[in-house]
Coordinates of C-alpha atoms in Angstrom, one line a residue:
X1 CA 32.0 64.6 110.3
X2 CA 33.5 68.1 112.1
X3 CA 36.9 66.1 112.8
X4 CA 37.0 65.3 109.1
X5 CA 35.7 68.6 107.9
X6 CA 38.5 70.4 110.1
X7 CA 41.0 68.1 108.0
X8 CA 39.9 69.0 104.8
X9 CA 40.1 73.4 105.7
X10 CA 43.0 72.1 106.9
X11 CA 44.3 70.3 104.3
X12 CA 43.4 73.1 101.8
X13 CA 45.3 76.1 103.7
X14 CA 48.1 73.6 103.9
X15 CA 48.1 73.3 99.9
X16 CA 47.2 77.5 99.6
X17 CA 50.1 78.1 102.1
X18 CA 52.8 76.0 100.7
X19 CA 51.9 76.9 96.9
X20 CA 52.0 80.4 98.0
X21 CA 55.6 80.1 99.6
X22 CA 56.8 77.9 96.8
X23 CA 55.5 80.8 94.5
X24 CA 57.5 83.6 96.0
X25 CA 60.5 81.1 96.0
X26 CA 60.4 81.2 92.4
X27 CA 59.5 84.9 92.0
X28 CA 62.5 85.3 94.0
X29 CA 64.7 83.2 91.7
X30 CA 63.3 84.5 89.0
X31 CA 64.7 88.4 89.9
X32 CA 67.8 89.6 87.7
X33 CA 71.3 88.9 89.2
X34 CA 73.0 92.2 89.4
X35 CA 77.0 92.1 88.7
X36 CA 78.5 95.6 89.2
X37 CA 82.2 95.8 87.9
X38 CA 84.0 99.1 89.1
X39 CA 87.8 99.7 88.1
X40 CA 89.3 102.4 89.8
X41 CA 91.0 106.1 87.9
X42 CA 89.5 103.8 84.4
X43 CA 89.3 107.0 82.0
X44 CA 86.2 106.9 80.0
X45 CA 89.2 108.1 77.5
X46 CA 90.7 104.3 77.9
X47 CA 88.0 102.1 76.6
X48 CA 87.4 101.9 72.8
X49 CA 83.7 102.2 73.1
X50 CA 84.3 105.5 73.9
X51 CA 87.4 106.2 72.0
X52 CA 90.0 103.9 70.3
X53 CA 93.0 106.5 69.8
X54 CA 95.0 105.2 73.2
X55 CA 93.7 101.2 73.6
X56 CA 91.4 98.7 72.4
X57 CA 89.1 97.3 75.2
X58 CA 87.2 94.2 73.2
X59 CA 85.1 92.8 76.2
X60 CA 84.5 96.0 77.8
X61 CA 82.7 97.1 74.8
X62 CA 80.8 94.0 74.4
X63 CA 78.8 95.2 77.4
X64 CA 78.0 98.3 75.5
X65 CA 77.2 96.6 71.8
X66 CA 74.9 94.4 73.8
X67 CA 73.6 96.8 75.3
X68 CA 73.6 100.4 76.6
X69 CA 77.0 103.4 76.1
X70 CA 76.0 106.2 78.5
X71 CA 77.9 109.5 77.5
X72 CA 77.2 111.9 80.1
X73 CA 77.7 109.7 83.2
X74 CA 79.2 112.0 85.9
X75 CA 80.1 111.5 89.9
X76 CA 79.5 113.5 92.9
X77 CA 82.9 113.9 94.2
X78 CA 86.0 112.9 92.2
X79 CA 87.8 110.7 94.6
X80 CA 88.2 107.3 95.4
X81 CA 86.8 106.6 99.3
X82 CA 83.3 108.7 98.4
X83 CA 82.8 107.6 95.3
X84 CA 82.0 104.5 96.9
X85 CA 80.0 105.8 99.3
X86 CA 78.1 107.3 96.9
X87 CA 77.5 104.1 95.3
X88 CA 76.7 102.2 98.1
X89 CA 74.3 105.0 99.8
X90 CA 72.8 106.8 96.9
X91 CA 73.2 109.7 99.0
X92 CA 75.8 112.7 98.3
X93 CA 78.5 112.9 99.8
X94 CA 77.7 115.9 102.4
X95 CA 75.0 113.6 103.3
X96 CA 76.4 109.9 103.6
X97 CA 79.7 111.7 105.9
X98 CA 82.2 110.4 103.6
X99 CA 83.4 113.8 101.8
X100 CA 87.1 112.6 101.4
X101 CA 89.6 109.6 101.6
X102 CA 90.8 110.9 105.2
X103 CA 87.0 110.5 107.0
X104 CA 85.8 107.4 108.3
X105 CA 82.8 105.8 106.8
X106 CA 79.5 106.1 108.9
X107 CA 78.6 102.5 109.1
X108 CA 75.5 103.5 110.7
X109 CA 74.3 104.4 106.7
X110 CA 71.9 101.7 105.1
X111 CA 73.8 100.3 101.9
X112 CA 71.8 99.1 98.8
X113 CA 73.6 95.4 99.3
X114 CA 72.1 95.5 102.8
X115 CA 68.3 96.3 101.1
X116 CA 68.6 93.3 98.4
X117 CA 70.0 90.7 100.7
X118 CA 66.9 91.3 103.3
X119 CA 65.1 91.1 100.1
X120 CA 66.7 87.2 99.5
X121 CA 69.5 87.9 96.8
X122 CA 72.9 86.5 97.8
X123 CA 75.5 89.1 98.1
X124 CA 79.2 88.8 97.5
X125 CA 81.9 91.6 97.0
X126 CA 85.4 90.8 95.6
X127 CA 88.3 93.5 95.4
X128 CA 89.1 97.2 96.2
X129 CA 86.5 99.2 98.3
X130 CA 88.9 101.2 100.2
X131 CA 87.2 102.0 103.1
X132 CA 86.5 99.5 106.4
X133 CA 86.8 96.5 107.0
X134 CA 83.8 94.5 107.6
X135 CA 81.2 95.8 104.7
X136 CA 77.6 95.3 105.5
X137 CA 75.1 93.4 103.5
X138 CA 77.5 90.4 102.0
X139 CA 77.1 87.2 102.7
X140 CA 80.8 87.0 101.5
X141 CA 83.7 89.3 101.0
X142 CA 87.3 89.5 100.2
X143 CA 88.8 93.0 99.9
X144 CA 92.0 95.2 99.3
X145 CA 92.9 96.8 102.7
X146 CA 93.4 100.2 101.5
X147 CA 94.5 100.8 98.1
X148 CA 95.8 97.5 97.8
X149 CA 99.1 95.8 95.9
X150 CA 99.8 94.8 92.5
X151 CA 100.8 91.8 93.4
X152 CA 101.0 89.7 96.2
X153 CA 98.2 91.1 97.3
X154 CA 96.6 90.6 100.5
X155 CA 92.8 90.3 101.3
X156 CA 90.5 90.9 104.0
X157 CA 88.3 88.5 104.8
X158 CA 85.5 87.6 107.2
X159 CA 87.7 85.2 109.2
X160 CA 90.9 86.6 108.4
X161 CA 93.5 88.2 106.4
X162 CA 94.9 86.2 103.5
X163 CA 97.9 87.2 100.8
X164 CA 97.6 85.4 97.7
X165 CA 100.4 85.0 95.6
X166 CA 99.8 86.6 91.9
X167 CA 98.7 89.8 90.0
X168 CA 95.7 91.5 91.5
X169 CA 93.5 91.5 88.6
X170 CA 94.0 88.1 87.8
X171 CA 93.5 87.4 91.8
X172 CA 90.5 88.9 92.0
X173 CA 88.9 87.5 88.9
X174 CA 90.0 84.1 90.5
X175 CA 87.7 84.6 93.5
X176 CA 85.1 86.5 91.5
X177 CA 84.8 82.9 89.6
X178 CA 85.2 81.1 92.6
X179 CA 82.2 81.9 94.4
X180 CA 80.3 81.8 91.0
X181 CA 81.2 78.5 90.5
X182 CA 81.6 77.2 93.6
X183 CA 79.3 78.9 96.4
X184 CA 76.4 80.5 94.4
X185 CA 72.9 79.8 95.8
X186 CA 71.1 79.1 92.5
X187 CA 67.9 78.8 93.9
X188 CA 68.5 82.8 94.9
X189 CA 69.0 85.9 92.6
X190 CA 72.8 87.2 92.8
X191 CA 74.3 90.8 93.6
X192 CA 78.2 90.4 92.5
X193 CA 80.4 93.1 93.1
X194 CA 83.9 92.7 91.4
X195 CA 86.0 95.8 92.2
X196 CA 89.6 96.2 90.6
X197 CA 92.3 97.8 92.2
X198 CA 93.5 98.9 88.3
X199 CA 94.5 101.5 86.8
X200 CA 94.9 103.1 90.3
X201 CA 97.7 104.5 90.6
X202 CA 101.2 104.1 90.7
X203 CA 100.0 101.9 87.6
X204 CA 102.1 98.0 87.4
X205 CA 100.9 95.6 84.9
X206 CA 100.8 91.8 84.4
X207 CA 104.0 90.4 83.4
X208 CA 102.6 89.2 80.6
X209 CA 101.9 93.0 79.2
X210 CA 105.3 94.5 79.9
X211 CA 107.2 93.8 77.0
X212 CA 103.9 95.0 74.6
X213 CA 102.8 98.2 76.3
X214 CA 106.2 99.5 77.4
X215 CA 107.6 99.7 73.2
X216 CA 103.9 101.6 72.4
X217 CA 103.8 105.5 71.7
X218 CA 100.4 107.4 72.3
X219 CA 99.5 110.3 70.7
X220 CA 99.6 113.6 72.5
X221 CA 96.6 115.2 74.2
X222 CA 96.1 118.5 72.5
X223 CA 96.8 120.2 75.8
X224 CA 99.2 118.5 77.2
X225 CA 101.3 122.2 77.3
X226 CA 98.3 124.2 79.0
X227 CA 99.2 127.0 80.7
X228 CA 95.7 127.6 82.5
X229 CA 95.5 130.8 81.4
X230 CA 92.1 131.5 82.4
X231 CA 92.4 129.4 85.4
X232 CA 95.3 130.6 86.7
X233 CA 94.0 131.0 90.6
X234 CA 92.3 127.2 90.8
X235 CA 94.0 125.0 87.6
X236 CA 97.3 126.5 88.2
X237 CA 98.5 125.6 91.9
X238 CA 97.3 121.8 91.7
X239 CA 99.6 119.4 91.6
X240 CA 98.9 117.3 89.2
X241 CA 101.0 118.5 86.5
X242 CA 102.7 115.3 84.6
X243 CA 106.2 117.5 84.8
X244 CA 106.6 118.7 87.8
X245 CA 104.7 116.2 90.1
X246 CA 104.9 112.9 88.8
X247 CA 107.8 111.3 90.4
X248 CA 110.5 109.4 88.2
X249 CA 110.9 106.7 90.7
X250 CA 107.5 106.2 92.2
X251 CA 105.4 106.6 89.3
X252 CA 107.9 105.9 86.5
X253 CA 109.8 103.5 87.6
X254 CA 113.2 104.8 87.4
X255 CA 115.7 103.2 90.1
X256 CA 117.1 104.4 93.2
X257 CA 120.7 103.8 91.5
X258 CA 119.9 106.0 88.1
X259 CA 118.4 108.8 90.1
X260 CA 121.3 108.9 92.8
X261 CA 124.0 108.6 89.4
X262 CA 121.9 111.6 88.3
X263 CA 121.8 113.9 91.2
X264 CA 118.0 113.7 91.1
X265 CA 116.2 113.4 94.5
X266 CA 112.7 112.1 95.5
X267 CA 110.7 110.9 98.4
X268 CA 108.4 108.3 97.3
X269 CA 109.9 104.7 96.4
X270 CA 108.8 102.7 93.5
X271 CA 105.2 101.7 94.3
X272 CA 104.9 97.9 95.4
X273 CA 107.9 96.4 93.9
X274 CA 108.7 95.5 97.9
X275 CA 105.8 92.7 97.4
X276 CA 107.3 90.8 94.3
X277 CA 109.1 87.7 95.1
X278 CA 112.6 87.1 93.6
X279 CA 110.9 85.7 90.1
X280 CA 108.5 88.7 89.8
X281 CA 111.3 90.7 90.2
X282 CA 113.9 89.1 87.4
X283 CA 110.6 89.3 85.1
X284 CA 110.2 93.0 85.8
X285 CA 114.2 93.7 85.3
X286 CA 114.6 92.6 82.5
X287 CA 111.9 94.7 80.5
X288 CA 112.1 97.5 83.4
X289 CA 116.1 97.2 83.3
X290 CA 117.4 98.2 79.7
X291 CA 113.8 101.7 80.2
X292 CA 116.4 102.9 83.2
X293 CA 119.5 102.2 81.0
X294 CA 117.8 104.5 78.3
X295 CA 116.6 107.0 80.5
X296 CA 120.1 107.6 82.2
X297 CA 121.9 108.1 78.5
X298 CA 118.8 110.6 77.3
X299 CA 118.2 112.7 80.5
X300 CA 121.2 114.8 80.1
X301 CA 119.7 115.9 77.0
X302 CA 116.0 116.6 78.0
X303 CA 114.3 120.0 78.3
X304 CA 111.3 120.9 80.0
X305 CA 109.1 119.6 77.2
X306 CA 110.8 116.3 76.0
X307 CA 111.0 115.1 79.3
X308 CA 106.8 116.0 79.4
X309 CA 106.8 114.1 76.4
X310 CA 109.1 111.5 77.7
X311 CA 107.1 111.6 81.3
X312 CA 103.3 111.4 79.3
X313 CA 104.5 108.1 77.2
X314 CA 105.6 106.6 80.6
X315 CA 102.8 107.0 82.4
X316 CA 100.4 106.0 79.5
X317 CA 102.3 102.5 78.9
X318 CA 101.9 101.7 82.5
X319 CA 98.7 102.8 82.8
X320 CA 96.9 101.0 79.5
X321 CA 99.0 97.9 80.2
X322 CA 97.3 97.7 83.7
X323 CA 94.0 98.1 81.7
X324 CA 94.6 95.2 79.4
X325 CA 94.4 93.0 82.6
X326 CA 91.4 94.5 83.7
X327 CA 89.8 94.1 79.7
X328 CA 90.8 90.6 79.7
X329 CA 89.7 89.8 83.0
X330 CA 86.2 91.5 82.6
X331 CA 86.0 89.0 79.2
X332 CA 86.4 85.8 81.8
X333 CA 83.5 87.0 83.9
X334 CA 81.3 87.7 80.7
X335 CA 82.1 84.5 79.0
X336 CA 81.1 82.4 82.3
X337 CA 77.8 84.3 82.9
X338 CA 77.4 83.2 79.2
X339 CA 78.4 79.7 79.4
X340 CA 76.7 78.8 82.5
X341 CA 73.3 80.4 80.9
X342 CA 73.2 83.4 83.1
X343 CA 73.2 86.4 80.5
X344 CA 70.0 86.4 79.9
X345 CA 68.9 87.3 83.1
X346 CA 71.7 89.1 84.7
X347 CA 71.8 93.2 84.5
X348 CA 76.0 94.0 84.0
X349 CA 77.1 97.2 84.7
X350 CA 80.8 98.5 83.8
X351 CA 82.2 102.1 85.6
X352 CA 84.9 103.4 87.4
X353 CA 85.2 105.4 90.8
X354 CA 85.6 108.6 88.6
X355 CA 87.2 110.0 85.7
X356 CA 91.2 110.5 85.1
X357 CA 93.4 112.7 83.6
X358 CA 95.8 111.1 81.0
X359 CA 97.6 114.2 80.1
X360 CA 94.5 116.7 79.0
X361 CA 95.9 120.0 80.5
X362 CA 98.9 118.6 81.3
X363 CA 97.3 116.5 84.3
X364 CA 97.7 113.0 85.9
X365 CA 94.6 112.2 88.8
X366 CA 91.1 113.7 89.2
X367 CA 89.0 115.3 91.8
X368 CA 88.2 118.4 89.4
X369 CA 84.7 119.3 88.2
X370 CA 86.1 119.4 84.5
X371 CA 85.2 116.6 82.3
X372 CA 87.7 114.5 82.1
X373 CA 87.8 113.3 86.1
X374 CA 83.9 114.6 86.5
X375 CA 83.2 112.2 83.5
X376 CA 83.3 108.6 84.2
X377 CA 82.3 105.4 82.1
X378 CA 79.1 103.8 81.9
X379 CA 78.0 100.9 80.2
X380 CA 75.5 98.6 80.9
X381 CA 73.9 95.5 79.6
X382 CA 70.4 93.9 80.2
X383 CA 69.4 91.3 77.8
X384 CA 65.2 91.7 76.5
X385 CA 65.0 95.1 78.3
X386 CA 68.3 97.3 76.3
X387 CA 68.4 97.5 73.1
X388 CA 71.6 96.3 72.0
X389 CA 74.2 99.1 70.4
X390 CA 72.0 101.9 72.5
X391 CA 73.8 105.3 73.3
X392 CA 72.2 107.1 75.7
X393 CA 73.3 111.1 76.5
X394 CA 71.3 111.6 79.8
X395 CA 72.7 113.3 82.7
X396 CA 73.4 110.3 85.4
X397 CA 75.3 110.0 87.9
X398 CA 77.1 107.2 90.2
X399 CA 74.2 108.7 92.5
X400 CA 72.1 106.6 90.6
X401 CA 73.1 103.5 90.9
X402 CA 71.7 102.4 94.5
X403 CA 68.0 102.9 93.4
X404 CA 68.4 101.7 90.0
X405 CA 70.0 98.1 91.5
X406 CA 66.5 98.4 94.1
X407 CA 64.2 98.2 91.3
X408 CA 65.5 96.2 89.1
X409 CA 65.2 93.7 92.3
X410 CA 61.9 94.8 93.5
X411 CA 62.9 96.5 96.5
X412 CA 61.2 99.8 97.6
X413 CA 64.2 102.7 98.0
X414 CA 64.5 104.2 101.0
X415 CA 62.7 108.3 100.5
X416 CA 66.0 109.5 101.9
X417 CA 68.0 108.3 98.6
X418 CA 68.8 111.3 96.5
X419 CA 69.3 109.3 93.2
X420 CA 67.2 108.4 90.3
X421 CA 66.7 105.0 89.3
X422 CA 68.1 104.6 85.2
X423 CA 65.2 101.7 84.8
X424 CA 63.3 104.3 82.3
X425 CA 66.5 104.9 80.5
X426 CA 67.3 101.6 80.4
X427 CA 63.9 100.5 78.9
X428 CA 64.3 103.3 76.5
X429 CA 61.3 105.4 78.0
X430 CA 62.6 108.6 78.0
X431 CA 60.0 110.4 78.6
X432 CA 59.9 109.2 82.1
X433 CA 63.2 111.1 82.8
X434 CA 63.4 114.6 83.8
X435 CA 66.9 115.8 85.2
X436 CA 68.5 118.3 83.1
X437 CA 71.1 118.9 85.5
X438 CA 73.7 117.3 88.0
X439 CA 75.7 118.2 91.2
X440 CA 79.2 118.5 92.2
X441 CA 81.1 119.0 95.2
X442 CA 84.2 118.1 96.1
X443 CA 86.0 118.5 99.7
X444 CA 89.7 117.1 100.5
X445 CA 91.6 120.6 100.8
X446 CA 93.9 121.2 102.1
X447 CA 95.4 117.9 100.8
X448 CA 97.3 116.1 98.2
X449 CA 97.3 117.1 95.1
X450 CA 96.1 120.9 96.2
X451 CA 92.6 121.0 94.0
X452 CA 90.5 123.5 96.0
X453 CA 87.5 123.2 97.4
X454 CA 84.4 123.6 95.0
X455 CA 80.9 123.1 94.1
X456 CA 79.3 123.1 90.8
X457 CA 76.3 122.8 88.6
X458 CA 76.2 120.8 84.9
X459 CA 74.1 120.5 82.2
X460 CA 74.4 118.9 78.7
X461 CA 75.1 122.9 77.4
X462 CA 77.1 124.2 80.2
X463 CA 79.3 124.1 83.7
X464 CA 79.1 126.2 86.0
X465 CA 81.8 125.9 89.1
X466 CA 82.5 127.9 92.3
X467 CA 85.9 127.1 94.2
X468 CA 85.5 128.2 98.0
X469 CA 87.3 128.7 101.1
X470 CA 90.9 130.0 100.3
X471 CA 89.5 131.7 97.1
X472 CA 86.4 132.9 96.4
X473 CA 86.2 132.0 92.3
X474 CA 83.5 131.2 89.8
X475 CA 84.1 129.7 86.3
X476 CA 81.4 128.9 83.6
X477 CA 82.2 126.5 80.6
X478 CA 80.3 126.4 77.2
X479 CA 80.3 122.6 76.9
X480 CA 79.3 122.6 73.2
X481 CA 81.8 125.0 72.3
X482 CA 84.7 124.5 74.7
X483 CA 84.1 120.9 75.0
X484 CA 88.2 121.2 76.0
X485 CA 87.1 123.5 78.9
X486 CA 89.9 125.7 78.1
X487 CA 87.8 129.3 78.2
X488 CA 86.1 130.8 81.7
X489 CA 83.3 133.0 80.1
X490 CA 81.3 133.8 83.7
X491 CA 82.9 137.3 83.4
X492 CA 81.6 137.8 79.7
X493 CA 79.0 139.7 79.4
X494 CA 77.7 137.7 76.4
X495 CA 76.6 135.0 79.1
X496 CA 75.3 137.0 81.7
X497 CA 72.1 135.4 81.5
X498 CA 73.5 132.1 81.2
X499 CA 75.2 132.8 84.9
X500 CA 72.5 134.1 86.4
X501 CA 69.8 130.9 85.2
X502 CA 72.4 128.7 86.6
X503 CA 73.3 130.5 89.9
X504 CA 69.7 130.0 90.1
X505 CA 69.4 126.3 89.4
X506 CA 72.4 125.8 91.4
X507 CA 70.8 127.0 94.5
X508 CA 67.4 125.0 94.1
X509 CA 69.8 121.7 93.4
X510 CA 71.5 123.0 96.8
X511 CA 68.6 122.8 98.3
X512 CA 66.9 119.6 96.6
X513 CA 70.0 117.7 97.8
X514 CA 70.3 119.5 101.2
X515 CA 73.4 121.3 100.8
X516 CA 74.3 124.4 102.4
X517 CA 77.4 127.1 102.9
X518 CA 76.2 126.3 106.7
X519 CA 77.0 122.4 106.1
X520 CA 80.4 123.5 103.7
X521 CA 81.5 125.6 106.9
X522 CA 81.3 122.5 109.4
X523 CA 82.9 120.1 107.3
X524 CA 85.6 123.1 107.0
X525 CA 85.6 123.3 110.9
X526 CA 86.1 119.6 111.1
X527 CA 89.1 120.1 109.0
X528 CA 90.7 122.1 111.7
X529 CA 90.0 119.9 114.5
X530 CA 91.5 117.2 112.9
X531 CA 94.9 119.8 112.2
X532 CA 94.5 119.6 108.5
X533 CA 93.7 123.4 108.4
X534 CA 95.2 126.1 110.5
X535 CA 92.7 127.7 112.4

C-alpha cells in the first residue's frame, strides 16, 4: 500500500510539474515578437507620414496608419555611435560611456537584447550598429563594420567576415528574411533588429533608383540662405553648411577628371564607388556620366547661390533615392510578418539614429539640439493594443525604448534605466504619463563638423540650450511661435520668467539623470588625454 501510495504523490507532482513547465512554454510563446527597424540620418522630414512635400514612403506609413505617429520623439545625443547606445542601454549617454563616435563602447553595460533573451526570446540583429564587433545578447548577428558600404558590402559575423555581392539595403533585407524564414524558433517569442546603413551619408542608391531620383527637383527649405543671425557664435562656425562644406566629389559625385578640368580641389574621394565591380560601375556611368557632363558646361556660370541651389537638389536626389530602398525594403519585411500570420502579435517599431538636416538653415548632418536633427521619427504598430491612425505628441525619447521592449516581454527593467516605458502611450492611457520635459547633451568637440558642446532642456512650448566649453552661450526657442528656431529670445526680457522656470527644471533633470558640470569636465579631460583638445 505505501509503495503504491508513494507512486500515486508521485505520479501527481509528475503531472503538476510537467503541466506547469508546458504552461510557461506557451506563456512564453505566447509574448509579442519585437522587430525594431532603425535607418540611419532618416529625417522625420523624409517620410510622408510626416510630410509628403520631398518623398512618398507607402510602407513606412502603413506602420503608422496601423497604428501609432509619434510627433515629438527626440534623442539624447544627435550622433550615430550613442544613439545606439542609448537604445541598447536606456541609459544617457554620460552614463552608458559612449558620448561620441570616437569612445569605445563599455561592453561591461547590460543591453535590453541581453534581458529578453535570458528571458527565452530568440534574438537576431541584422545591419549597421556601428560600434564593436561581437554584440551581446543575439543568438545571431550579421553587421556593417563601421559605417559600412553601399554595395558590396561586407559583414561581420559570429564566425567570420563575409562580403556579399549587392546593394546594402537589399542585402540586409535578404538576411533579415533569411533568418525569419529559415532559423526562427517558433516555439519562442522573437526580438528582430534590422538596422540600415541608409540614408547615411555620402548617400548611393539602388541602381534601379538612379535614373528616377536624379531628373527630380525638391522644393527649397525656407531657410536654406540663413545667415544665423542670432546664432552667430554656435550656428555660424559649424560646418555643415550645404555650400561651403559639402564636397563635389565625395558627396556629389562629381569626378576626379571634371574637378581637375575645373581647377577645383578636394580631399575626400567619391564615397564607395572603389567597392562596385565593373557592371555596377557602367550602370552608375551612364546615369552619373552625362550629371558631370552638365555640371562642367554650368559651373562657370554659378554664383554662390545657384550652386547652393544646384548643391541642395544634389544632395536631396541622392539622399531620397537611398530612402526609396529602404521604403521598399521595410514593405518586404511587413508583408512576410503578414503572410506568415505574425502581425497580429508582433510590436513593429520604425526610427532613425537621429534627425537630419536636408537644407533647413542651410545644413547637411545633425548633432544640434534644434529640431530637425534633435527630432527623429517614430512610428509604431501593435495590433489589439494601438489604435490604428493614432497621433501621439508626448515627449519620448530613443531613451525609451529599452524599458518599453522589457514590458512588453514581461521582463522586470533594471532600476538603473533612466527611460520610461511608452506601454501607457501605446495603450492610449495617458493619464499614466507624466514627463513634460526631455534632455539633451551632446559631446564630440572638438570634431568634425565643429558643433560645440551643449546641453539643453525641451518641452512641447519651448527649448532651452547652453553651449559650453569654448563659449559660454545660452539660447531659448519659443517652439510654438518659432517652430523654425530662427529667434534666440533668452536675452528678452519678455521671457525672463520663462528662463528662469527652465534653468530651474534643467537642473533638477541634471540631477534626476545624474549629470553634472563635474562629470562634463572629465569627459572634457578625457578629451585631452586622448590629443583631441589642447591642454
Amino acid at each position: 500500500m505505501n509503495r503504491i501510495l508513494f507512486y500515486l504523490i508521485f505520479g501527481a507532482y509528475f503531472l503538476l510539474f510537467t503541466s506547469c513547465k508546458q504552461e510557461a512554454k506557451e506563456q512564453i510563446s505566447k509574448k509579442p515578437n519585437i522587430v525594431f527597424i532603425m535607418s540611419d540620418d532618416h529625417a522625420y522630414q523624409a517620410i510622408s507620414a510626416y510630410d509628403d512635400r520631398l518623398i512618398n514612403t507607402p510602407n513606412i506609413d502603413r506602420i503608422a496608419k496601423e497604428g501609432m505617429l509619434f510627433t515629438n520623439a527626440s534623442v539624447t545625443n544627435s550622433i550615430c555611435a550613442p544613439s545606439r547606445a542609448v537604445i541598447l542601454t536606456g541609459k544617457h549617454s554620460h552614463i552608458n560611456g559612449k558620448i561620441d563616435n570616437i569612445s569605445p563602447f563599455d561592453t561591461t553595460n547590460v543591453t535590453f537584447p541581453q534581458l529578453l533573451q535570458k528571458a527565452g526570446y530568440q534574438t537576431a540583429m541584422f545591419g549597421k550598429l556601428h560600434f564593436g564587433n561581437n554584440p551581446k545578447g543575439f543568438d545571431e548577428f550579421k553587421i556593417l563594420p563601421g559605417q559600412g558600404d553601399y554595395y558590396n558590402p561586407r559583414f561581420i559575423t559570429a564566425t567570420g567576415d563575409t562580403t556579399v555581392t549587392g546593394y546594402v539595403t537589399d542585402i540586409t533585407t535578404d538576411l533579415t528574411l533569411d533568418w525569419l524564414q529559415n532559423r526562427r524558433d517558433t516555439k519562442k517569442p522573437f526580438m528582430l533588429m534590422y538596422l540600415h546603413k541608409a540614408p547615411h551619408r555620402s548617400w548611393m542608391p539602388a541602381p534601379r533608383h538612379y535614373k528616377e531620383f536624379t531628373k527630380k527637383t525638391y522644393p527649397l527649405p525656407a531657410t536654406l540662405f540663413d545667415d544665423y543671425a542670432t546664432r552667430e557664435t554656435t550656428a555660424g562656425p559649424a560646418e555643415m553648411n550645404i555650400l561651403k562644406h559639402m564636397t563635389l566629389r565625395y558627396d556629389l559625385k562629381i569626378t576626379d577628371a571634371v574637378l581637375e578640368e575645373l581647377n577645383i580641389e578636394e580631399h575626400l574621394g567619391i564615397g564607395g564607388l572603389n567597392k562596385f565591380n565593373p557592371e555596377q560601375r557602367a550602370e552608375w556611368d551612364k546615369i552619373y556620366g552625362p550629371i558631370n557632363e552638365a555640371f562642367k558646361k554650368e559651373y562657370g556660370n554659378m554664383n554662390d547661390s545657384t550652386l547652393m541651389v544646384w548643391k541642395y537638389q544634389r544632395y536631396m536626389q541622392d539622399y531620397l533615392g537611398t530612402i526609396a530602398a529602404v521604403d521598399e525594403n521595410v514593405g518586404r519585411v511587413l508583408d512576410y510578418l503578414e503572410n506568415e500570420g505574425l502581425t497580429e502579435n508582433t510590436l513593429v517599431v520604425y526610427t532613425s539614429d537621429q534627425g537630419f538636416y536636408l537644407g533647413e538653415h542651410g545644413w547637411f548632418d545633425k548633432r544640434f539640439m534644434y529640431n530637425e536633427s534633435f527630432k527623429t521619427p517614430l512610428l509604431i504598430k501593435w495590433p489589439n493594443v494601438i489604435t490604428p491612425g493614432t497621433t501621439e505628441d508626448e515627449m519620448v525619447q530613443n531613451l525609451d525604448f529599452a524599458q518599453t521592449f522589457l514590458e512588453v516581454a514581461g521582463v522586470i527593467a533594471p532600476e538603473d534605466m533612466q527611460g520610461k516605458s511608452l506601454v501607457p502611450l501605446l495603450k492610449g492611457e495617458k493619464e499614466k504619463w507624466d514627463r513634460d520635459a526631455v534632455y539633451y547633451h551632446y559631446y564630440e568637440y572638438p570634431a568634425e563638423h565643429a558643433v560645440k558642446r551643449h546641453y539643453g532642456i525641451a518641452t512641447k512650448e519651448f527649448k532651452l540650450i547652453h553651449f559650453y566649453y569654448d563659449v559660454d552661450v545660452w539660447e531659448l526657442y519659443d517652439r510654438e511661435k518659432d517652430p523654425q528656431e530662427l529667434n534666440n529670445v533668452y536675452n528678452d526680457p519678455d521671457y525672463a520668467q520663462v528662463v528662469s522656470e527652465l534653468k530651474e527644471k534643467l537642473n533638477e533633470l541634471r540631477k534626476k539623470y545624474k549629470d553634472s558640470d563635474t562629470l562634463s569636465n572629465q569627459y572634457i579631460q578625457l578629451y585631452k588625454d586622448k590629443g583631441l583638445i589642447e591642454d
